[in-house]
Amino acid sequence: MKKDKKIKNQVEEPIHLDIPEDEIWTYQIEGLAAPHIGKPYKHYTLKKIIFAITIIIAVSLSVYFSIRTVQKETFEYENASQGTYQLSKFGNTGYITELDIDYVTEVVYDQNDKNPETNFSLVKDETKKITEIREYAFNCDGVIKVVNIGKDVEKIDSKSFYSCWALERIEVDEDNPYYCDIDGVLYNKDKTVLINYPCNHDNYLREKYGYETEPYRADAGEDYIRDIQTYVVPSTVKTLGELCFSYVNLRNIYLPEGLETIGSLAVFKLHEPKDQYSNIASLDNIYSYRTDSVVVDTVFTSEEKLGEVYLSLPEGLRIIDSDAFSYNQALTYVYIPDSVTFIGHHAFWDTVYKEDGELRGVAQMNSALDEEEFKEKVQEGDQWLPQYDYLLFKKSIDVVYSSERIAK
């Protein structure tokens, strides 16, 4: 039998339901569920419980996987060479104050311990050695205090510990053939490069020498300045590494003759913490010393033990890299020896300022070379000289050429 073909655009007859007015909310059409208006659903309470449990499980799983994500991000590693690893990123849990960098490590949490300070442990895989620490691996960490470098680490980027505000010490395994430390300050093995003076090293020194509090600048006595805020760079050092003294609390630094390079941002914005919102410049003096003996003791005792001491940069220095001394407004005197051949951009930026109509800080630059020799010999970066507000624009300070170094 042939089916009747449906006529296109055919208008179908509307369906009318003859529902009594008093059954309008309860009327049941055949084949459909009866309306529930004014009636409880079957097993309603049970369904509510099941729904609530489902939501709880979903939220719990979400939190669990969020925690797992955080755990994975605490340490990030990349392959280095010959089956070893590079530490590329460390994201503190918020409570890790001391860390060994020797083997690939993961954070394991104790789900039964609700205290975030104690509910984790660091588990090492001793089949996976760490040989490299990448730049900015510890970028702006505000918790870590002590980092222990293992014997197999052979490459540490100079920016690895950038702005680690709480970092007090970097200690190196004595068997490491590439690096060493002097009382928590990081050097290469032969002590020709100063790599990192930790941001909060002064706090370690206060505890070491028994100073209970940190005095304000005006209240710091001679003993405190000598023990906490003075540092002698060893006579073996040829390079102040990039960022090596940035943001630290030092008032006097003694540099050896034989130093050749002051890296980018090496002595950047030294300051004394005043409170959590402000700070004041700390670096007063750069001294240099000439000695016939090897000096490795970084603790300042007397200038006599250093040989001949004079004010400002050392003879033999060749390179002052970009932003090397920027934002050190407590510094008042800089003398550039005739050995310098390169001064990077903004090398002394914002080391001068106006107060009561007078220039303060580095109010003039002093050069051993005459002007013609300086222009011919020294490669100058943009705005390397300090600048100050002059009428409606910035003006560079003057350079006193052919000057003699002032006596201490």
XYZ file of N, CA, C and O in Angstrom, residues 311-313 315 317 320 333-343 348 362 364-380 384-385 397-406:
192
model
N 90.469 56.218 48.058
C 89.039 56.418 47.838
C 88.669 56.209 46.378
O 89.366 56.678 45.477
N 87.587 55.491 46.168
C 86.930 55.264 44.885
C 87.521 54.125 44.079
O 88.163 53.240 44.639
N 87.292 54.131 42.770
C 87.481 52.941 41.945
C 88.951 52.575 41.769
O 89.815 53.458 41.739
N 92.667 51.288 40.407
C 93.515 51.340 39.222
C 93.473 49.975 38.539
O 93.473 48.927 39.196
N 90.961 49.003 36.624
C 89.574 48.731 36.234
C 89.363 49.128 34.777
O 89.780 50.211 34.354
N 82.965 49.448 33.437
C 81.876 49.778 34.366
C 80.598 49.598 33.559
O 80.269 50.433 32.713
N 81.367 60.555 46.211
C 82.598 60.770 45.453
C 82.882 59.573 44.557
O 82.887 58.425 45.003
N 83.143 59.872 43.272
C 83.540 58.833 42.316
C 84.738 59.354 41.520
O 84.712 60.469 40.994
N 85.767 58.539 41.462
C 86.973 58.854 40.689
C 87.186 57.738 39.676
O 87.261 56.563 40.036
N 87.267 58.102 38.400
C 87.427 57.116 37.328
C 88.896 57.075 36.911
O 89.416 58.064 36.373
N 89.573 55.956 37.147
C 90.997 55.871 36.787
C 91.205 55.844 35.281
O 90.264 55.591 34.506
N 92.439 56.082 34.864
C 92.720 56.185 33.427
C 92.689 54.840 32.719
O 92.821 54.767 31.495
N 92.510 53.738 33.449
C 92.451 52.414 32.835
C 91.072 52.094 32.259
O 90.929 51.163 31.462
N 90.041 52.831 32.645
C 88.668 52.540 32.224
C 88.497 52.812 30.729
O 88.883 53.875 30.237
N 87.893 51.845 30.017
C 87.667 51.988 28.576
C 86.187 51.907 28.204
O 85.834 52.200 27.061
N 85.341 51.504 29.146
C 83.913 51.377 28.827
C 83.090 51.750 30.051
O 83.344 51.258 31.163
N 82.080 52.615 29.823
C 81.098 52.949 30.854
C 79.722 52.764 30.233
O 79.365 53.444 29.272
N 75.670 55.503 36.465
C 75.566 56.217 37.745
C 74.223 56.947 37.852
O 74.124 57.989 38.492
N 76.436 62.337 44.272
C 77.577 62.507 43.360
C 77.341 63.792 42.566
O 76.709 63.787 41.513
N 79.615 65.790 41.199
C 80.490 65.916 40.038
C 81.227 64.605 39.842
O 81.391 63.822 40.776
N 81.630 64.347 38.604
C 82.384 63.140 38.291
C 83.842 63.538 38.097
O 84.136 64.577 37.500
N 84.758 62.705 38.591
C 86.184 63.006 38.502
C 86.880 61.971 37.633
O 86.694 60.760 37.823
N 87.686 62.449 36.688
C 88.363 61.557 35.751
C 89.862 61.827 35.735
O 90.297 62.990 35.712
N 90.652 60.743 35.716
C 92.106 60.897 35.626
C 92.525 61.376 34.242
O 93.524 62.096 34.089
N 91.767 61.011 33.220
C 92.087 61.407 31.850
C 91.657 62.839 31.583
O 90.677 63.330 32.179
N 92.353 63.509 30.658
C 91.864 64.816 30.237
C 90.688 64.612 29.278
O 90.399 63.488 28.852
N 90.021 65.674 28.942
C 88.769 65.547 28.181
C 88.993 64.910 26.816
O 88.220 64.042 26.386
N 90.051 65.306 26.132
C 90.312 64.766 24.802
C 90.615 63.269 24.869
O 90.090 62.475 24.079
N 91.458 62.880 25.832
C 91.792 61.464 25.993
C 90.548 60.662 26.374
O 90.353 59.541 25.894
N 89.727 61.231 27.239
C 88.525 60.534 27.680
C 87.593 60.260 26.505
O 87.091 59.140 26.346
N 87.368 61.276 25.678
C 86.467 61.111 24.534
C 87.017 60.106 23.528
O 86.259 59.389 22.870
N 88.319 60.037 23.426
C 88.937 59.144 22.460
C 89.010 57.702 22.969
O 88.806 56.750 22.209
N 89.250 57.538 24.250
C 89.530 56.212 24.802
C 88.311 55.494 25.360
O 88.177 54.272 25.245
N 87.399 56.267 25.964
C 86.310 55.644 26.717
C 85.042 55.564 25.870
O 84.554 56.582 25.351
N 84.504 54.378 25.745
C 83.212 54.190 25.092
C 82.121 54.475 26.115
O 82.025 53.801 27.143
N 81.269 55.473 25.815
C 80.273 55.938 26.778
C 78.868 55.487 26.375
O 78.467 55.644 25.228
N 75.139 58.019 30.996
C 75.921 57.352 32.041
C 76.171 58.274 33.225
O 76.343 57.810 34.365
N 76.176 59.577 32.961
C 76.381 60.539 34.042
C 75.092 60.754 34.832
O 73.998 60.706 34.266
N 75.553 66.153 35.474
C 76.566 66.804 36.296
C 77.837 67.013 35.480
O 78.024 66.408 34.417
N 78.714 67.840 35.974
C 79.963 68.132 35.274
C 80.997 67.042 35.525
O 81.000 66.386 36.573
N 81.884 66.870 34.550
C 83.028 65.981 34.710
C 84.263 66.827 34.903
O 84.535 67.729 34.104
N 85.008 66.581 35.967
C 86.266 67.265 36.203
C 87.371 66.388 35.635
O 87.721 65.352 36.224
N 87.879 66.790 34.471
C 88.913 66.006 33.808
C 90.295 66.328 34.387
O 90.496 67.365 35.025
N 91.236 65.428 34.139
C 92.622 65.592 34.611
C 92.682 65.864 36.113
O 93.538 66.610 36.599
N 91.785 65.269 36.835
C 91.739 65.520 38.279
C 92.609 64.523 39.038
O 92.887 63.428 38.553
N 93.033 64.925 40.196
C 93.787 64.033 41.069
C 92.842 63.458 42.108
O 91.931 64.132 42.577
N 93.074 62.224 42.453
C 92.242 61.581 43.442
C 92.425 62.254 44.790
O 93.539 62.537 45.212
N 91.299 62.519 45.461
C 91.400 63.201 46.744
C 91.870 62.208 47.805
O 91.697 61.006 47.683
